[in-house]
Coordinates of C-alpha atoms and ligand atoms in Angstrom, one line a residue:
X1 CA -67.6 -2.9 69.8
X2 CA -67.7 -6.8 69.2
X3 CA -69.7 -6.2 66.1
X4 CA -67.9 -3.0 65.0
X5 CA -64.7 -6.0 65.4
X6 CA -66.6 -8.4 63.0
X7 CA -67.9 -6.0 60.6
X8 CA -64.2 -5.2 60.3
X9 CA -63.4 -9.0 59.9
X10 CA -65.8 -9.5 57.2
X11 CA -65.1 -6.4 55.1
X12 CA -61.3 -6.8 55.6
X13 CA -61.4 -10.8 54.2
X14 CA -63.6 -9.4 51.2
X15 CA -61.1 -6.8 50.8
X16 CA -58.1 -8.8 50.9
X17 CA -59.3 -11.5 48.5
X18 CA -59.7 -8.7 45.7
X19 CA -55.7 -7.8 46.1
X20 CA -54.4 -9.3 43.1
X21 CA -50.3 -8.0 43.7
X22 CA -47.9 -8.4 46.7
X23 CA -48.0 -4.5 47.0
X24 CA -52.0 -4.3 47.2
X25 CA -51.9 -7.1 50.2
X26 CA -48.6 -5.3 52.0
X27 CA -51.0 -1.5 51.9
X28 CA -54.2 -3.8 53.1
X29 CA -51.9 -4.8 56.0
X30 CA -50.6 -1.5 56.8
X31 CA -54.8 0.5 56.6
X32 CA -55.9 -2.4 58.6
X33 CA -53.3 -3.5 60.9
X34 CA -50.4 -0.7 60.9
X35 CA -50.1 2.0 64.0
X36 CA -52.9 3.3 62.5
X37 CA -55.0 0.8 61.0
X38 CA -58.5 0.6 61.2
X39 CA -58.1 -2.4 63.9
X40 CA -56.1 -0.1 65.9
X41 CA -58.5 2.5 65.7
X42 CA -61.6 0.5 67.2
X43 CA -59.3 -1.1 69.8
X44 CA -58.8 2.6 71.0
X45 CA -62.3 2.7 72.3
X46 CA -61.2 0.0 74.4
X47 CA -61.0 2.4 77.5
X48 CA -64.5 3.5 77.4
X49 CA -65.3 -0.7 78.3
X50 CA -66.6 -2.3 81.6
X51 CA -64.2 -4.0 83.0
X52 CA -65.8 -7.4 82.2
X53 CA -66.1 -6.2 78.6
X54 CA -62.5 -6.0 78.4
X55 CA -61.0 -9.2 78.1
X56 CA -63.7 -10.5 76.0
X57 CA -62.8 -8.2 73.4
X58 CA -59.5 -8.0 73.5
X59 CA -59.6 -11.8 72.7
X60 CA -61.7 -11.4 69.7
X61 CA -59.4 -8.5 68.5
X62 CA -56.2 -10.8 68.8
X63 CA -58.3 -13.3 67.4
X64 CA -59.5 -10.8 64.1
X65 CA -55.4 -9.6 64.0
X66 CA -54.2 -13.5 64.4
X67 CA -56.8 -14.5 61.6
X68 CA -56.2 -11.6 59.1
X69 CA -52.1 -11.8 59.9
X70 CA -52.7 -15.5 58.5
X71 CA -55.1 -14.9 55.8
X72 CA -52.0 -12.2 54.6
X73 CA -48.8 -14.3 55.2
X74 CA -50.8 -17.1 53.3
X75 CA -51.7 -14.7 50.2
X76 CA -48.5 -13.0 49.8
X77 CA -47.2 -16.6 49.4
X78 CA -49.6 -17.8 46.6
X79 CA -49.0 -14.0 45.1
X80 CA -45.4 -14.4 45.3
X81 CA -45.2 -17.6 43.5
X82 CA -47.4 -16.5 40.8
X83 CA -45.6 -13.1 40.3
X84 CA -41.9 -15.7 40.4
X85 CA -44.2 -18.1 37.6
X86 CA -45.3 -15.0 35.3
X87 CA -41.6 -13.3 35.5
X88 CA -39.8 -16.9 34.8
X89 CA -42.3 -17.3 31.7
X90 CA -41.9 -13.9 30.6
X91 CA -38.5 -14.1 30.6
X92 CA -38.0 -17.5 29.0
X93 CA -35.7 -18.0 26.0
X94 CA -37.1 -19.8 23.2
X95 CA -33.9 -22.2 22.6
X96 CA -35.4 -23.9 19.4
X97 CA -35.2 -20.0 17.5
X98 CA -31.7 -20.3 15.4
X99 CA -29.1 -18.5 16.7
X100 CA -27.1 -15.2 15.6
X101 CA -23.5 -17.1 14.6
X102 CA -20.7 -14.9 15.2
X103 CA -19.2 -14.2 11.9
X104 CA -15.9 -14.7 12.1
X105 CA -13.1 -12.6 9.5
X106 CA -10.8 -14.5 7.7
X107 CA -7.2 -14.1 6.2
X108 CA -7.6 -11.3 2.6
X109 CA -6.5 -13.4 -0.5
X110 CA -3.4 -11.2 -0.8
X111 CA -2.3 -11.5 2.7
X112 CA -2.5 -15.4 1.8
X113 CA -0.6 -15.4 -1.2
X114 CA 2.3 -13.1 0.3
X115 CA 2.3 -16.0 2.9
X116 CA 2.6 -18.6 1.1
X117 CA 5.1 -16.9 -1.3
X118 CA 7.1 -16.3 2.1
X119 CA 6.8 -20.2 2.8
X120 CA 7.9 -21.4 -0.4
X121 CA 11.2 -19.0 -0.5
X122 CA 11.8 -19.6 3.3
X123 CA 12.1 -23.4 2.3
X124 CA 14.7 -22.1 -0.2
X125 CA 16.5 -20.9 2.9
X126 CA 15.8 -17.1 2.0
X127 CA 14.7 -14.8 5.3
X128 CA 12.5 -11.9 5.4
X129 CA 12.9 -8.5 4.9
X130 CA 11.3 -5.4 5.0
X131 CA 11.4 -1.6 4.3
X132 CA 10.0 1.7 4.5
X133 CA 7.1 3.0 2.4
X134 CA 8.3 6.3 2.5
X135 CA 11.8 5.8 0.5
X136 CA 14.4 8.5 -0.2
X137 CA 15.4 8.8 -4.0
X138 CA 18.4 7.6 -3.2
X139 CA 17.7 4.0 -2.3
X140 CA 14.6 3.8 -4.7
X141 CA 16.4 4.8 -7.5
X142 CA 19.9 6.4 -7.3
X143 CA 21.3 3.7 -5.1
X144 CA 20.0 1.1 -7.8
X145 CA 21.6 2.8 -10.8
X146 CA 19.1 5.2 -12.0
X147 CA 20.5 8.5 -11.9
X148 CA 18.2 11.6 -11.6
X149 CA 17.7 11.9 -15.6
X150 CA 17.8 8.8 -16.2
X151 CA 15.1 7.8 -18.6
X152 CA 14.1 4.5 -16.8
X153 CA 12.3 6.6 -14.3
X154 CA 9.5 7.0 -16.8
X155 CA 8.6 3.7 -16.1
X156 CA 7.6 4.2 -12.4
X157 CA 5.8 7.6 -12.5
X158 CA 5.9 8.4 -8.6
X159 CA 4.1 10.0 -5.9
X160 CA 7.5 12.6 -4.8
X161 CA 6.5 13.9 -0.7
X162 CA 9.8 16.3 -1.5
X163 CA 12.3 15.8 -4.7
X164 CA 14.1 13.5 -2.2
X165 CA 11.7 12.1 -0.9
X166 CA 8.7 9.5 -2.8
X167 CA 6.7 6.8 -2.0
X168 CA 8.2 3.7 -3.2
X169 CA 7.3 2.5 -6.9
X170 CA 9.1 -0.6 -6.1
X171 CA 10.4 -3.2 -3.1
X172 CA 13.9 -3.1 -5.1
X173 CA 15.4 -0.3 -2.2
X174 CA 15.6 -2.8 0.1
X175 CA 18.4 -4.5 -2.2
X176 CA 20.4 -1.5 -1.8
X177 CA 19.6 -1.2 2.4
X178 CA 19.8 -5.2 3.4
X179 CA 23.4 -4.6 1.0
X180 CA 24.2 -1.5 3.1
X181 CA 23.5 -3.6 6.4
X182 CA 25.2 -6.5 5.5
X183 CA 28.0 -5.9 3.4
X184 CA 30.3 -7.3 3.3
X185 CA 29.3 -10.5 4.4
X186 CA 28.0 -13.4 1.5
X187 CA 25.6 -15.0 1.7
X188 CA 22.7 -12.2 1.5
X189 CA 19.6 -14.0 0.4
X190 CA 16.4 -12.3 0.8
X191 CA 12.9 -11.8 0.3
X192 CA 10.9 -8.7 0.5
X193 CA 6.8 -8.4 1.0
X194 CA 5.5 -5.1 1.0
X195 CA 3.7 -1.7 -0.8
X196 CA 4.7 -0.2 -3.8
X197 CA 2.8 3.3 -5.2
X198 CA 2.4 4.3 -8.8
X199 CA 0.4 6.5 -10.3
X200 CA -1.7 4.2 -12.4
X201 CA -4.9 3.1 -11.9
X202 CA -7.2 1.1 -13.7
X203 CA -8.2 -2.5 -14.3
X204 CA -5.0 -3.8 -14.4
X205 CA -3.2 -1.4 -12.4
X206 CA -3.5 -0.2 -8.9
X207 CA -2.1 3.1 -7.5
X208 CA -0.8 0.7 -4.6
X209 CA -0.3 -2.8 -5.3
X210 CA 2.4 -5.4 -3.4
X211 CA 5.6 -7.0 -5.0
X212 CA 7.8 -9.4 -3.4
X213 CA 11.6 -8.5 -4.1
X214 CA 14.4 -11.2 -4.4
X215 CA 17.8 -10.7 -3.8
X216 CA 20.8 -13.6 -3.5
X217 CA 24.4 -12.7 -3.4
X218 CA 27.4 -15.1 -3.1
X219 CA 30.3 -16.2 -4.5
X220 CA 30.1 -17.7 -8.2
X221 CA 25.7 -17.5 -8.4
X222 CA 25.0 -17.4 -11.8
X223 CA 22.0 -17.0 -14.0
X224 CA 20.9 -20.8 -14.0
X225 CA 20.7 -20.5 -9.3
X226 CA 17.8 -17.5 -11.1
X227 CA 16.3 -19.9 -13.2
X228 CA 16.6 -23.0 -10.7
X229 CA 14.8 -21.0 -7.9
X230 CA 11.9 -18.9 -9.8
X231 CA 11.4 -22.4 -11.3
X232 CA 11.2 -24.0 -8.1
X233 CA 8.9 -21.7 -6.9
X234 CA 6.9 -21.5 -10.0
X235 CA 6.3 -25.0 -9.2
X236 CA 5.4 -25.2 -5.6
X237 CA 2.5 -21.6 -6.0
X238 CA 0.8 -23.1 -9.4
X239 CA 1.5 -26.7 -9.7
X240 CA 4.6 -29.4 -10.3
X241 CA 4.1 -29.1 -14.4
X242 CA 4.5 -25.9 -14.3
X243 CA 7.2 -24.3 -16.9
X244 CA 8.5 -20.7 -16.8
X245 CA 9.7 -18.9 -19.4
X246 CA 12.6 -16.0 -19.7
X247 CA 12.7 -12.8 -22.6
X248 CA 14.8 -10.5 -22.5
X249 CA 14.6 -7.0 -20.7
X250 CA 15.9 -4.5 -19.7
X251 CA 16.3 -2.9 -15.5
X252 CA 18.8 -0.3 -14.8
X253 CA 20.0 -2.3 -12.2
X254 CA 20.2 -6.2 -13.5
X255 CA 22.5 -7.1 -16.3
X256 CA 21.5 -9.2 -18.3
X257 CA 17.5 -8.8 -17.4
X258 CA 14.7 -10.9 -18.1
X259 CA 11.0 -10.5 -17.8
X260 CA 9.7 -14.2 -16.3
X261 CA 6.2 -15.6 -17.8
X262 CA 4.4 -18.8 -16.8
X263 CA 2.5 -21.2 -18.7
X264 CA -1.0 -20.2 -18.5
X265 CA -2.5 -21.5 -15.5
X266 CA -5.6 -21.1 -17.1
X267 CA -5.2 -23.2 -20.4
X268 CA -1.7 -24.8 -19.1
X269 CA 0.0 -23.5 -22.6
X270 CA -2.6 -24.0 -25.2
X271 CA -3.7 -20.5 -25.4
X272 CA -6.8 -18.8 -24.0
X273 CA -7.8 -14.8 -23.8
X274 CA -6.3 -14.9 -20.1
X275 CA -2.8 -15.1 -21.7
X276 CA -3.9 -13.7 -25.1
X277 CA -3.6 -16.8 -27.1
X278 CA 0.2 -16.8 -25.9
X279 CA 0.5 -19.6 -23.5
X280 CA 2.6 -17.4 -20.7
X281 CA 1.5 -15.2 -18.2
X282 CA 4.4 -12.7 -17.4
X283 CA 4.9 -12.4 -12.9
X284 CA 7.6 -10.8 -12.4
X285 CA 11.2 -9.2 -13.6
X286 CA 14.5 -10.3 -12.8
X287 CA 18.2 -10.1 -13.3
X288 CA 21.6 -10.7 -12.4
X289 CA 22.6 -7.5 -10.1
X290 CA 24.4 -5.0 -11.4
X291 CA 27.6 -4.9 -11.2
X292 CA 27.5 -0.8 -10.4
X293 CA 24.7 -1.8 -7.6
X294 CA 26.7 -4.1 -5.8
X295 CA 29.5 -1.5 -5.7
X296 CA 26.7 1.2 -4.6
X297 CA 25.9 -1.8 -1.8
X298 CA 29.8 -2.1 -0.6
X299 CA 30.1 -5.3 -2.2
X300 CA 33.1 -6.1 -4.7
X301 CA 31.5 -7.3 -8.4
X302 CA 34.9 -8.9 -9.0
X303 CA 34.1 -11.7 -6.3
X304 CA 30.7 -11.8 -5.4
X305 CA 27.6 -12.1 -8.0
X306 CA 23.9 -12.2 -7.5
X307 CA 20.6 -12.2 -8.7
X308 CA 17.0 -10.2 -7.9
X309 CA 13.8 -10.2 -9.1
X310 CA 10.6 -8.4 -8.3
X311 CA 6.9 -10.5 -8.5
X312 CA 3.6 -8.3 -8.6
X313 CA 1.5 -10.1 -5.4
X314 CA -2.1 -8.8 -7.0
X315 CA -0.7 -10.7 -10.7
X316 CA -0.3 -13.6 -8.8
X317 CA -3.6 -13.7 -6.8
X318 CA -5.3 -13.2 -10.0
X319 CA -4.5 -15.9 -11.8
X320 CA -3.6 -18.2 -8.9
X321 CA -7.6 -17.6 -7.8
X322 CA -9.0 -16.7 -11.5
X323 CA -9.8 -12.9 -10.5
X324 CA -10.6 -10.7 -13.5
X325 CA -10.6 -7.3 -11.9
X326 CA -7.3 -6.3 -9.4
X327 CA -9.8 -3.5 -8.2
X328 CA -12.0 -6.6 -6.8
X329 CA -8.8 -7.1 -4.6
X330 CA -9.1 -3.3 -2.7
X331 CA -12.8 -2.7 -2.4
X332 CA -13.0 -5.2 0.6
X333 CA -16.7 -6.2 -0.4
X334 CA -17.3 -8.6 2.1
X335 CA -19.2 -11.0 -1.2
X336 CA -15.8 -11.1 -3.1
X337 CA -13.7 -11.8 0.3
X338 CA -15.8 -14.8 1.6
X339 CA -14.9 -16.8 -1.3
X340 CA -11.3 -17.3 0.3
Ligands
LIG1 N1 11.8 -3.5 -9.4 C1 11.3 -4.0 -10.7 C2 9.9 -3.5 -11.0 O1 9.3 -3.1 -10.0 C3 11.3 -5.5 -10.7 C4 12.7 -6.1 -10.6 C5 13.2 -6.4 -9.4 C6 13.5 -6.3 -11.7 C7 14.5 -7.0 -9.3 C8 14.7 -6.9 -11.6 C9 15.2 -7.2 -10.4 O2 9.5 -3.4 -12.1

């Protein structure tokens, strides 16, 4: 039995020096040394032993257990630490790779220049305004002295949800509902950002594009507060040496009416194929309000006066950042955007 015992020993050691992973040396302990291991199974013959025999090998099987229970506890230490070394090197970072930057968005040119638009005219002391997309007749046109045949609504060919009801082709409704609000308290002295729908489309024109409106009323404003503010503004979004200039136009609801040009930003006046050899860029329409709109609006034309005008956003963008095509504005290709 004492060599059965060390012929176990021996072919156990070799055994456990070949384990190579925690989970080899935890099943060596369990064939060897579990209920029933082969250790256990030899000390079952125990019985059939003299008494004298007894003790002597029950010391050499403690001693066998004792030394294998060693030999494991040691090896399943070295094993662990390997198996911690190989995972914390398999899982290492390489921190000298470059990183994945998080792309951050940024502002759309348009939305800029409407901001800065509302900056400059909120230093003027004007507030902001805003109105539905979705416009009744009325207030897109009736309310603002185009009547249903009225010729002038060839100019604005419309996207009509209902004959009453159209998509705006203009911001200018929102004269005739910040009138119906206010009226008839003075002063009323506005701006309006928004959406406007046409049914154009090409490289000029966009079926939606964004005006800002304009609208002042008081006592005793006259043409020159016009002039004196689009000039001021003119100034502050393209440049102190900026001049405007005003022709004469016509809007169903300004009288008189004036279309508003700038010098070229491009060839400040000379003359380049940006402003066709002219010198001026036109931005925007204007006028002093009607006096049939400001009755429409609950206001009396016989003491109050006022002015309006309406300023294409995408005509502004363009030449304030040199853009050739408006359709570059819409198509959100991420190329053309990063240039902002
Ligand atoms: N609503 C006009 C347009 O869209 C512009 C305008 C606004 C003209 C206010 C005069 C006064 O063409």
């Amino acid at each position: 039995m004492q060599e059965q015992l060390r012929a176990l020993k021996e072919k156990a050691e070799q055994e456990l020096q070949a384990c190579q992973k925690v989970e080899d040396v935890q099943e060596f302990r369990v064939r060897y040394l579990g209920k029933k291991g082969e250790l256990t199974q030899i000390l079952r013959g125990m019985g059939q032993l003299s008494p004298e025999e007894r003790p002597v090998v029950g010391q050499l099987a403690n001693e066998v257990r004792d030394s294998l229970e060693g030999k494991i506890a040691q090896l399943l230490e070295t094993l662990k630490v390997k198996e911690l070394e190989q995972r914390l090197l398999s899982e290492s970072i390489d921190i000298t790779l470059p990183g994945t930057a998080a792309e951050i968005g940024r502002q759309h040119p348009l939305s800029m220049v409407i901001e800065e638009i509302e900056e400059i005219f909120m230093g003027m002391g004007f507030t902001i305004e805003e109105g539905p997309e979705i416009e009744l007749d009325y207030y897109n046109f009736e309310a603002l002295n185009i009547p249903k045949d009225h010729p002038a609504r060839d100019m604005q060919d419309s996207f009509y949800l209902t004959p009453e009801v159209l998509l705006r082709t203009h911001t200018s409704p929102v004269q005739a509902r910040t009138m119906e609000k206010t009226k008839p308290h003075v002063p009323v002295k506005i701006i309006v950002p928004g959406k406007v729908y046409r049914r154009d489309d090409d490289a000029t024109h966009s079926p939606m594009f964004h005006q800002v409106e304009g609208l002042m009323i008081d006592k005793n404003i006259r043409f020159s507060d016009l002039k004196g503010v689009l000039l001021n503004f003119a100034r502050q979004m393209f440049g102190a040496d900026q001049k405007i200039r005003l022709r004469p136009s016509f809007f169903p609801f300004t009288e008189p009416s004036a279309e508003v040009d700038i010098s070229c930003v491009m060839c400040k006046g000379v003359g380049c194929r940006t402003c066709s050899q002219t010198g001026w860029l036109e931005i925007l329409g204007a006028g002093m309000v009607h006096p049939r709109v400001l009755e429409m609006g609950g206001y009396n034309p016989e003491e109050v006066t006022g002015f309006a005008f309406g300023m294409g956003v995408e005509r502004v963008a363009m030449l304030k950042y040199g853009i050739d095509d408006m359709r570059l504005l819409f198509e959100n290709d991420v190329r053309f955007l990063r240039q902002f």
